[in-house]
Every structure is written in structure tokens, then in C-alpha cells.
Coordinates of C-alpha atoms in Angstrom, one line a residue:
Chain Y
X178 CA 56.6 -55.9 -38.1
X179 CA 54.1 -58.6 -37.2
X180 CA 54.4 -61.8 -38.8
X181 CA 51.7 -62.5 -41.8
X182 CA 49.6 -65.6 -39.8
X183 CA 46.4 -64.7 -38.4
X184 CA 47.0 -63.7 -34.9
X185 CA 51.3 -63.7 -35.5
X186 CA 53.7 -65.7 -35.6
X187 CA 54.2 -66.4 -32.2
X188 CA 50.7 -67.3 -31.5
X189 CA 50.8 -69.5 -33.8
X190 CA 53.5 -71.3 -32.7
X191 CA 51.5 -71.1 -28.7
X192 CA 49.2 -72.5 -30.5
X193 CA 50.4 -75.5 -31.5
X194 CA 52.1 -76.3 -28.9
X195 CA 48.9 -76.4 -27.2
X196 CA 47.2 -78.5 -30.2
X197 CA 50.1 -81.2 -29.3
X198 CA 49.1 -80.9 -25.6
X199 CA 45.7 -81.7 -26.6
X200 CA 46.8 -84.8 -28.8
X201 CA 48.3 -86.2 -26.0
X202 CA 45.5 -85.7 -23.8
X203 CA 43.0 -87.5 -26.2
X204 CA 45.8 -90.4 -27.1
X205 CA 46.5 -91.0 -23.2
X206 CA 42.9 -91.6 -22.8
X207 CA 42.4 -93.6 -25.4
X208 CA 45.1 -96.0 -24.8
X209 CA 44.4 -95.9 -20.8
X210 CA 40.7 -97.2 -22.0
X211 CA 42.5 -99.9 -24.8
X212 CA 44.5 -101.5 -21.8
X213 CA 41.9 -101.5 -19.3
X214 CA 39.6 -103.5 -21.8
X215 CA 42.2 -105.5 -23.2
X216 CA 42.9 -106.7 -19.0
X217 CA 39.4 -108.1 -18.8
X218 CA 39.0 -109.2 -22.8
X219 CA 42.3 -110.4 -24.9
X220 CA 40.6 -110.9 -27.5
X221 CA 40.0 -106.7 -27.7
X222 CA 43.5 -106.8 -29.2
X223 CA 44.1 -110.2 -30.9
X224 CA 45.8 -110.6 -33.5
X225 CA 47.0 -106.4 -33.7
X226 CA 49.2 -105.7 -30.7
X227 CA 51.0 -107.2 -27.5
X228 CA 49.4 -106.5 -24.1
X229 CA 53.2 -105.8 -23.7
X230 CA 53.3 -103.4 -25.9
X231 CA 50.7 -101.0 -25.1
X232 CA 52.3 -100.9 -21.8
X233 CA 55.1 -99.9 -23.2
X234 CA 53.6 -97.4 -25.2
X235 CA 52.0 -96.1 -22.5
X236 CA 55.3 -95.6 -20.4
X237 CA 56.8 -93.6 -23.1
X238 CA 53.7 -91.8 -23.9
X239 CA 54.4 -88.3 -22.3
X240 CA 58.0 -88.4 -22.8
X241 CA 56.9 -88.9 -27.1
X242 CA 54.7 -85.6 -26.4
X243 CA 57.2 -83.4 -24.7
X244 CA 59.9 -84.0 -27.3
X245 CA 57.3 -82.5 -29.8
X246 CA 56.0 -79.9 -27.8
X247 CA 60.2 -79.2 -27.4
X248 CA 60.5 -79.5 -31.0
X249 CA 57.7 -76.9 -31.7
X250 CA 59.3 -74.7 -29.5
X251 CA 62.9 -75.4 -31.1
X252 CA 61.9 -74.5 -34.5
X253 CA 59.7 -71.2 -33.7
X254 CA 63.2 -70.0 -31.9
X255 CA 65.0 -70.4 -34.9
X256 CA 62.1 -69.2 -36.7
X257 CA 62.4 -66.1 -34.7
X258 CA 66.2 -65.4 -35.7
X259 CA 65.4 -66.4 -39.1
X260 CA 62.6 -63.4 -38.8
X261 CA 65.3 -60.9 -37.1
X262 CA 67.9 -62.1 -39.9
X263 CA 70.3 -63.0 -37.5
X264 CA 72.8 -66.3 -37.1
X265 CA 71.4 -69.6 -35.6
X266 CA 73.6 -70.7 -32.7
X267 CA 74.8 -74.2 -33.3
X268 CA 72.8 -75.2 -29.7
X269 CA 69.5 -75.1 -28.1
X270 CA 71.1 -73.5 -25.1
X271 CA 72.9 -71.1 -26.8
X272 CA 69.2 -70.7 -28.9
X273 CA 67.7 -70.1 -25.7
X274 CA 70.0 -67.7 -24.4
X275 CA 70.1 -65.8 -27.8
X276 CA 66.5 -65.1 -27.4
X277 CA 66.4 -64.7 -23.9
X278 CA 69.3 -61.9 -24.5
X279 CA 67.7 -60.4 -27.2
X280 CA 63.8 -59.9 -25.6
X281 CA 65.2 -59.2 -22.1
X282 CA 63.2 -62.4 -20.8
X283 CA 63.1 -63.0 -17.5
X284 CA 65.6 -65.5 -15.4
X285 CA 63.4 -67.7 -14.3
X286 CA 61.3 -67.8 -17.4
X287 CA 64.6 -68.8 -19.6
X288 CA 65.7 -71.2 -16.9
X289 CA 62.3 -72.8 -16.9
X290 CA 63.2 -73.4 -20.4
X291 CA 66.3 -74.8 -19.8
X292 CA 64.9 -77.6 -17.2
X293 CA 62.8 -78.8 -20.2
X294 CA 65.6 -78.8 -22.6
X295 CA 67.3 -80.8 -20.0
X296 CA 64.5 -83.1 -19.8
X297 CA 64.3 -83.7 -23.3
X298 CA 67.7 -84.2 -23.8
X299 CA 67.6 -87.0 -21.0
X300 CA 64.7 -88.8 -22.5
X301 CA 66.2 -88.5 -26.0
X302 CA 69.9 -89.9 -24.5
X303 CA 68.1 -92.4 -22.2
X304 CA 69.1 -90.5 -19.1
X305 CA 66.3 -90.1 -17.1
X306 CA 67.5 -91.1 -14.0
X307 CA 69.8 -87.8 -13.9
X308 CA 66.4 -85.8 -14.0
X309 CA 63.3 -84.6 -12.1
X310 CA 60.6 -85.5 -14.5
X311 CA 58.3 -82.8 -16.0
X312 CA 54.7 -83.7 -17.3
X313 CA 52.9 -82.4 -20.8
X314 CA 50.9 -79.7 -18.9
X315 CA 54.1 -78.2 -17.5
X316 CA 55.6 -77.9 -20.3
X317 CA 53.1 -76.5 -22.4
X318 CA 53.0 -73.8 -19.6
X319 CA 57.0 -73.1 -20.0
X320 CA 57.5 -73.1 -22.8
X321 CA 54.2 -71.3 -24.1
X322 CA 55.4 -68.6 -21.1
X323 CA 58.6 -68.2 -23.1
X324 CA 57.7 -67.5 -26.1
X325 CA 55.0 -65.0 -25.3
X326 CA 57.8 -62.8 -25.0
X327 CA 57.9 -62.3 -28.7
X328 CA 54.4 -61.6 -29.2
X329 CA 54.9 -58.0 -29.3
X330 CA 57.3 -58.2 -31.9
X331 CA 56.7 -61.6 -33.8
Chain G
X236 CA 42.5 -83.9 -49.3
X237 CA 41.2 -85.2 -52.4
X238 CA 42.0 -87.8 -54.9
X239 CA 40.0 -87.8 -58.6
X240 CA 40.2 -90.4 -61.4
X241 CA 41.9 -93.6 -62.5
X242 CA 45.2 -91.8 -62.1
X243 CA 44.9 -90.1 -59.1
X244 CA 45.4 -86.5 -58.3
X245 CA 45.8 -85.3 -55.1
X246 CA 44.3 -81.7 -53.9
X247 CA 45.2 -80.1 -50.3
X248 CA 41.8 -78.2 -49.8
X249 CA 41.4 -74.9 -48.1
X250 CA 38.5 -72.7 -47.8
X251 CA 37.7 -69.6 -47.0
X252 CA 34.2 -67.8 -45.9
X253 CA 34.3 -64.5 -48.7
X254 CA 33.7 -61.6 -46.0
X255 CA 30.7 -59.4 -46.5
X256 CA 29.2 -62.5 -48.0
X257 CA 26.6 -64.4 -45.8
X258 CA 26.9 -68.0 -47.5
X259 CA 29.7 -67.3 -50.9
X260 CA 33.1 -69.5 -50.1
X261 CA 36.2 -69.8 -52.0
X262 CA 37.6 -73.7 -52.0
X263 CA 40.9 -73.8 -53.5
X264 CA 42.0 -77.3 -54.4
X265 CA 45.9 -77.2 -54.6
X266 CA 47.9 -80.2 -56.4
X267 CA 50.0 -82.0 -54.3
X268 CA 53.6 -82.7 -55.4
X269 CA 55.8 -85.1 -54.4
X270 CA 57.8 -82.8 -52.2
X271 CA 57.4 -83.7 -48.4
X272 CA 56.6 -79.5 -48.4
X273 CA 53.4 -79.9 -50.5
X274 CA 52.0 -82.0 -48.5
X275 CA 50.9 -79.8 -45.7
X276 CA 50.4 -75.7 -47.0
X277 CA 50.5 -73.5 -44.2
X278 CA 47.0 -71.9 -44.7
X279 CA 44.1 -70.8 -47.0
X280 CA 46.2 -67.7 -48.0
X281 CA 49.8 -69.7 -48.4
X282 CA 48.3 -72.5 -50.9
X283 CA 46.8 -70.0 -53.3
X284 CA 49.7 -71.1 -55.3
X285 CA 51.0 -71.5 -59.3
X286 CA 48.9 -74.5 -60.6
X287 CA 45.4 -74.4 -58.1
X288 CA 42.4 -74.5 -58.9
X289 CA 39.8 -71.8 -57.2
X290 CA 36.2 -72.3 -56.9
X291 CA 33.6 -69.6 -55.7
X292 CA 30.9 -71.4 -54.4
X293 CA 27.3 -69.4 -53.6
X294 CA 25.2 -71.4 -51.1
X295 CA 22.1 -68.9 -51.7
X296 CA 22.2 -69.3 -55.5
X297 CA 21.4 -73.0 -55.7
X298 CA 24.9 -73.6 -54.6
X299 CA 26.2 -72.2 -57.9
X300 CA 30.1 -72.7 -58.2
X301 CA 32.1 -70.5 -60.4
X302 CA 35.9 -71.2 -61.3
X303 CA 38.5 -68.3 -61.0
X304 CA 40.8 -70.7 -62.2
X305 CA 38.9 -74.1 -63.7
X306 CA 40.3 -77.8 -64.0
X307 CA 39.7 -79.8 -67.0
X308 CA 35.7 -81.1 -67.0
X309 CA 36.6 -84.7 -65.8
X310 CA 38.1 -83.1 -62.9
X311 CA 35.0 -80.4 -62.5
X312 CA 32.3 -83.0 -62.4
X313 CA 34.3 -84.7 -59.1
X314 CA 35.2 -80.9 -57.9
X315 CA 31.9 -79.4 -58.1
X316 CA 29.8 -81.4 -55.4
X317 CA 33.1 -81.9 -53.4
X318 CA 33.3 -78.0 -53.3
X319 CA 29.8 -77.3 -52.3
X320 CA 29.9 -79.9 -49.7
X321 CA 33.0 -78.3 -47.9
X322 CA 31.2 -75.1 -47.9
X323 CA 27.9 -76.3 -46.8
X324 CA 29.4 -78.0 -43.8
X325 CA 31.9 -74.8 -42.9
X326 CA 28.8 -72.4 -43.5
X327 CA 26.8 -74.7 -40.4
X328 CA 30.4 -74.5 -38.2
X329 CA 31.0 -70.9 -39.3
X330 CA 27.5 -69.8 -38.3
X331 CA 27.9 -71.4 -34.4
X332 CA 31.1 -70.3 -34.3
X333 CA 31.0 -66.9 -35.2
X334 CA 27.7 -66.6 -33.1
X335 CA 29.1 -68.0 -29.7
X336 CA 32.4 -65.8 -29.9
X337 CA 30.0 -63.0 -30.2
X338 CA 27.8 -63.7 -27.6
X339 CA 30.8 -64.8 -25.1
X340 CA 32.3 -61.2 -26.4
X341 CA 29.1 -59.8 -25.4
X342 CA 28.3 -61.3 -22.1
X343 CA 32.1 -60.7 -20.9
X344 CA 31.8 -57.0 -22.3
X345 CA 29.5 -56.2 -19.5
X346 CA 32.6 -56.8 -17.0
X347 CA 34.9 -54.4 -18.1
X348 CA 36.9 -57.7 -20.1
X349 CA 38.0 -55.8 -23.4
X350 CA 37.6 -58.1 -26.5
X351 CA 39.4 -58.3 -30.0
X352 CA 38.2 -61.2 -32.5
X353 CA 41.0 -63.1 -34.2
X354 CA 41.0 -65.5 -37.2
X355 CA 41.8 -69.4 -35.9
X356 CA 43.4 -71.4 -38.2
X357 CA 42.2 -74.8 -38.5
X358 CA 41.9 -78.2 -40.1
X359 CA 39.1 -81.0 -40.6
X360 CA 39.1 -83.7 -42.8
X361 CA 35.7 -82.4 -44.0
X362 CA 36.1 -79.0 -44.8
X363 CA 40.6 -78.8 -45.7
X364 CA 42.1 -75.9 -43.9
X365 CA 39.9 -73.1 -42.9
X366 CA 39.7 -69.7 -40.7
X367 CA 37.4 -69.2 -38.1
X368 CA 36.7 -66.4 -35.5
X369 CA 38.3 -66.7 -32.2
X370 CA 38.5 -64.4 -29.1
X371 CA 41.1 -62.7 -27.1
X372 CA 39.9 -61.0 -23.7
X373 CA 41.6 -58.9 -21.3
X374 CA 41.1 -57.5 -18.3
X375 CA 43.8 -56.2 -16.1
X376 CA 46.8 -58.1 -16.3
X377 CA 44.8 -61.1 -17.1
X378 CA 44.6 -62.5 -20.4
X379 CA 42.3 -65.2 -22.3
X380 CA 42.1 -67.0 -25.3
X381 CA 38.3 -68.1 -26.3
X382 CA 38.8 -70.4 -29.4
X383 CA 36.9 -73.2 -31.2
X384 CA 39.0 -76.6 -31.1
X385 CA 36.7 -78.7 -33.0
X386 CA 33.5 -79.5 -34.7
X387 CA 32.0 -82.6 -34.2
X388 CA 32.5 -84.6 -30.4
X389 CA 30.5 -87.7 -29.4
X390 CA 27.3 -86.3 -28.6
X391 CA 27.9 -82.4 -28.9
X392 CA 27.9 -80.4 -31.6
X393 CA 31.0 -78.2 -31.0
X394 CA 33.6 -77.6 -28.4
X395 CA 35.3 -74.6 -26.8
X396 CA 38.4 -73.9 -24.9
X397 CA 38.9 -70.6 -22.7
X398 CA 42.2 -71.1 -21.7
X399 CA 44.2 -68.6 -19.4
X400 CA 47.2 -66.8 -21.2
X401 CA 50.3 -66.9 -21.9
X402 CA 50.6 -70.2 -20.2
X403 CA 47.6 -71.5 -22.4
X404 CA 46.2 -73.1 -19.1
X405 CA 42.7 -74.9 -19.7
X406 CA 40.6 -72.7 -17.6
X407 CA 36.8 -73.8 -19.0
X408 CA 35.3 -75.5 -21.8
X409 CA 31.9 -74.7 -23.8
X410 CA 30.6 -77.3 -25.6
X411 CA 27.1 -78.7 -27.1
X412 CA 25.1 -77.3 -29.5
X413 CA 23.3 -73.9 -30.5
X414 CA 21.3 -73.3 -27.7
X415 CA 22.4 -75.7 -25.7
X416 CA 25.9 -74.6 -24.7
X417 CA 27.4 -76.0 -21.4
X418 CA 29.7 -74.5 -20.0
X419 CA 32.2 -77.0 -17.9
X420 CA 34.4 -75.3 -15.2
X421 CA 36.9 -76.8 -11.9
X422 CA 36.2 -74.2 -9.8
X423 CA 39.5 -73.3 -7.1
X424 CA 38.2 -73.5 -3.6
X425 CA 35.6 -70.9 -2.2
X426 CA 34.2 -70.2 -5.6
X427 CA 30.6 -70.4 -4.3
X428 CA 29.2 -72.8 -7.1
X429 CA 27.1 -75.0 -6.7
X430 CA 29.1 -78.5 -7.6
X431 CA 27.8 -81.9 -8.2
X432 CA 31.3 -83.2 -8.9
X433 CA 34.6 -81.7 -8.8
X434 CA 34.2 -80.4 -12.5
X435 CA 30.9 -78.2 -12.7
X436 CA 28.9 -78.1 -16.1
X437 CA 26.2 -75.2 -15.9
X438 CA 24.0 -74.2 -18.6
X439 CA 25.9 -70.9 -20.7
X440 CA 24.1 -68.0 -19.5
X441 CA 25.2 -64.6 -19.0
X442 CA 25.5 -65.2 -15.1
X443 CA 27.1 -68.1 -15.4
X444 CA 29.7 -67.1 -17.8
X445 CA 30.5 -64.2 -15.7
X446 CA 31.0 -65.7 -12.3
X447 CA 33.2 -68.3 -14.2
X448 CA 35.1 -65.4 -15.7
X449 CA 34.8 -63.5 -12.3
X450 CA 36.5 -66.8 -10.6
X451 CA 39.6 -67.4 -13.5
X452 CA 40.5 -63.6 -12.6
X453 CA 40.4 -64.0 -8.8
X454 CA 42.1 -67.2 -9.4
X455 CA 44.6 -65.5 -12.0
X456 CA 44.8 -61.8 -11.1

């Protein structure tokens, strides 16, 4: 049985994951533009915000956008068992492997998966340094790759 | 979302285009409570819930608006315009949508892609939450998604993403107006178009749609 939103569940879910993709693109944009008028005019952000800190911002930008792409992803898993009525594993790897078991997904798809969880985990635990970093577009592909292995059902 | 009187009430606002029905829409203003949860209803369908308000509003009769289920008059006289502007600006956005994913169904119909329409989901502060076509086309083993991401840009009208599926790659983007669609592409290497800069914007035609599409399944398939 299909889920009851327009084009199913699992679309939906595609869907926004690619809406957050989209966000980030417009924010990075926007805040690239914001520091490269505030170099040659201060007064741009007088008064509202550090120079400082839209660096900052900035540096942290993707790494904000791929821990809510992750998230979406997160919650349409469990979303999924919640559908098939079955238990939530008390981990995202064990969440991913669950899923991976139960639609027959391929190995490299699942570990794919896994190299973003590890990501996010490493900028969520200030890690980074232990991982090859991943951009927004990659892992809107993985993790929209993924989950298009429920469409059929979900 | 809305907010009426001294004591304000807050509405979340979805819409929906009444099928068979060339300009009648059905604006359901739902209180908000408290909860984080009725802050954001899921869709047009989900917030027809205990306690809304629903409006029928008829562009074609003088913008009449009947009430399937009617606030108090105070809230009515605020309601009333609030409704028929929502559906006067989705009628406008419906009618270019619902046009280009038919002509884009068209023109790709003539090489072999198969086509199914599909209701979008969306949100703008000026409508509320609303459904509006979208496409899905196959041809092969290679999938697309056609779909309207918004309504209003600097300096265009509307925008369009056909992105390359299940990846949900950007593959090409339609935007401008009602006869003035542009269709923006980054052509892979050999493609055979002519470029003035690494992204190419042609004019939508049949042609040019189909040698874009014609390129994303090389590039894809």
C-alpha cells in the first residue's frame, strides 16, 4: 500500500531533501554576496553582525545543511518502519541496515549511506579531522539514491 | 498564515484548485493551537480538521465565496477578501503551471519519454499550502522529475527544475514567463550546442527541449 501524499511517501521525503539542498544553495549565495560587500563597505553590516561572524557562519554553512538533509533522511527511515509496523532500532546504523535488509538495497548504496552518517556524526561530535568531507550535493544524491528503494512500496 | 482582530487568531491556510472547475477554489483557514504540531499541517487534505473554517471561492461569479463551514461575521469580513486574494493569485500560478507541464509532456511525448502528471505539494506565503501539477518522465532506465519550485524570482515569473532521478540531480531549469520560457542547460562535453558561456539558456521550443532531453539521456543512460 502506497502512502496517502501525493506522489508517496517516499517522494515526499526525496523531496525535501532536495528543498533543503536548494535552501542552502540560495543561503550560500546570499551570504557569499553579504561578505563580499561587507569587505569593501563595513558599514553594509554595522551595527547587526561581526565581519567575524559571517565567516564563521559561512564555514559551518554546509556542515548546518547536511545535518538536516541527514535528519530528513533519519526520520523518513523510521517513518518507514513505523509504516511496516515494525521496531525502531535504537541506532542510525542499525536503522540503516534494518532497511537495507529489508528492501534488498544494494552494498554500495547502504554504505554510501553510512559514509554520510559518519560525516554527520563527526561534524555533530567536532571530529572532522577523522573524515573525508562530503558536500550538500553529494549527499542529497546518497541519500535521495537510498531511499528510492522504497518507492515501490512506500 | 493569518492573524484577524484585537485578539489575534491565527489561521494555517491551504488551498485547493476544485477539479473540473476552471477558476472555483476551496481556502481552508485552520486555527492554530499552541501545540508545536499545529503549527505546520502536512497538506491541504491533512488540515481539513475539527474547528476550520472552509470557503468555496468562484473567481467567474464576481469572486463569490460561499462557507461550508462559516466563522463568526467579524472574522468573515477579514476572511472574505483574504480568501479571494489566495485564489486569484494560485488561479494565475495554476494556469502557467499546469500549461508548461503540459506542453513539456507534449513536446517530450514525441521522443518515446512516457509521462505521468503528479500533484506537487507546495507552500507560499501568498497563497498557504497548495497542490500543483508536476511531471514524471521516463524513458528507458532513465527517470525525470519536471516540477515547479517557485512562483515569483527577480525578474521571471516562474521557475522550473528537471532534475535527473533518483539522485534528484539538477539537470535543467525553465524559467521566465508565459511565452517566454528559457530553458537553461550545462551541457556535458560534445553536446553540439551552441554555448555563449558554460551554462546555455535557449529559448523553450520543441527542438530545444528535445536535444536537452536527448543530451540528459546520453549523459544518464
Amino acid at each position: 500500500m502506497r502512502g496517502s501524499r501525493p506522489g508517496g511517501e517516499t517522494f515526499w521525503w526525496m523531496r525535501r531533501i532536495k528543498d533543503a539542498e536548494r535552501e542552502h544553495r540560495s543561503v550560500q549565495i546570499s551570504l557569499d554576496r553579504l561578505i563580499h560587500a561587507a569587505r569593501t563597505d563595513s558599514q553594509v553590516i554595522a551595527g547587526e553582525v561581526e565581519f567575524l561572524d559571517l565567516l564563521v557562519a559561512r564555514d559551518a554553512l554546509e556542515g548546518t545543511y547536511i545535518v538536516r538533509l541527514f535528519s530528513e533522511f533519519e526520520t523518513a527511515l523510521r517513518e518507514y518502519l513505523r509504516f511496516r509496523g515494525l521496531r525502531l532500532p535504537a541506532s542510525t546504523e542499525a536503522l540503516i541496515n534494518k532497511v537495507r535488509d529489508l528492501k534488498n538495497i544494494g552494498s554500495r548504496i547502504a554504505a554510501a549511506a553510512h559514509t554520510v552518517r559518519e560525516y554527520r556524526n563527526a561534524l555533530v561530535h567536532h571530529r572532522l579531522t577523522t573524515v573525508a568531507p562530503l558536500t550538500v550535493i553529494t549527499v542529497r544524491s546518497t541519500l535521495c539514491r537510498y531511499l528510492s528503494w522504497l518507492q515501490h512500496e512506500w | 498564515m493569518i492573524q484577524l482582530g484585537t485578539a489575534p487568531r491565527t489561521f494555517a491556510v491551504s488551498i485547493e484548485k476544485i477539479e473540473g472547475k476552471s477558476a472555483a477554489f476551496e481556502v481552508t483557514y485552520t486555527p492554530v493551537t499552541s501545540r508545536a504540531n499545529g503549527l505546520t499541517p502536512r497538506g491541504p487534505r491533512s488540515s481539513k480538521r475539527k474547528g476550520a473554517f472552509v470557503a468555496t471561492v468562484h473567481l467567474d461569479r464576481a469572486a463569490s465565496c460561499d462557507w461550508v463551514r462559516s466563522p463568526s461575521e467579524a472574522d468573515r469580513i477579514t476572511l472574505e477578501p483574504d480568501a479571494v486574494r489566495r485564489s486569484r493569485v494560485l488561479a494565475d500560478w495554476f494556469l502557467c503551471v499546469e500549461q508548461l507541464v503540459a506542453q513539456v509532456a507534449d513536446w517530450s511525448g514525441q521522443d518515446d519519454w512516457s509521462t505521468r502528471i503528479v500533484d506537487k505539494p507546495m507552500f507560499d506565503i501568498e497563497i498557504g499550502q497548495y497542490r500543483v501539477p508536476a511531471l514524471l518522465l521516463q524513458k528507458l532506465s532513465v527517470k525525470l522529475f519536471f516540477e515547479p519550485l517557485r512562483r515569483v524570482e527577480p525578474n521571471v515569473d516562474g521557475a522550473f527544475d528537471l532534475c535527473l532521478m533518483p539522485a534528484y540531480d539538477d539537470a535543467a531549469r525553465i524559467s521566465g514567463r508565459p511565452g517566454q520560457w528559457h530553458l537553461e542547460y550545462e551541457p556535458p562535453e560534445g553536446l553540439g550546442l551552441v554555448a555563449t558561456a558554460s551554462r546555455t539558456s535557449l529559448k523553450l521550443t520543441a527542438a530545444n527541449l528535445l536535444r536537452v532531453l536527448h543530451a540528459i539521456f546520453d549523459h544518464a543512460g
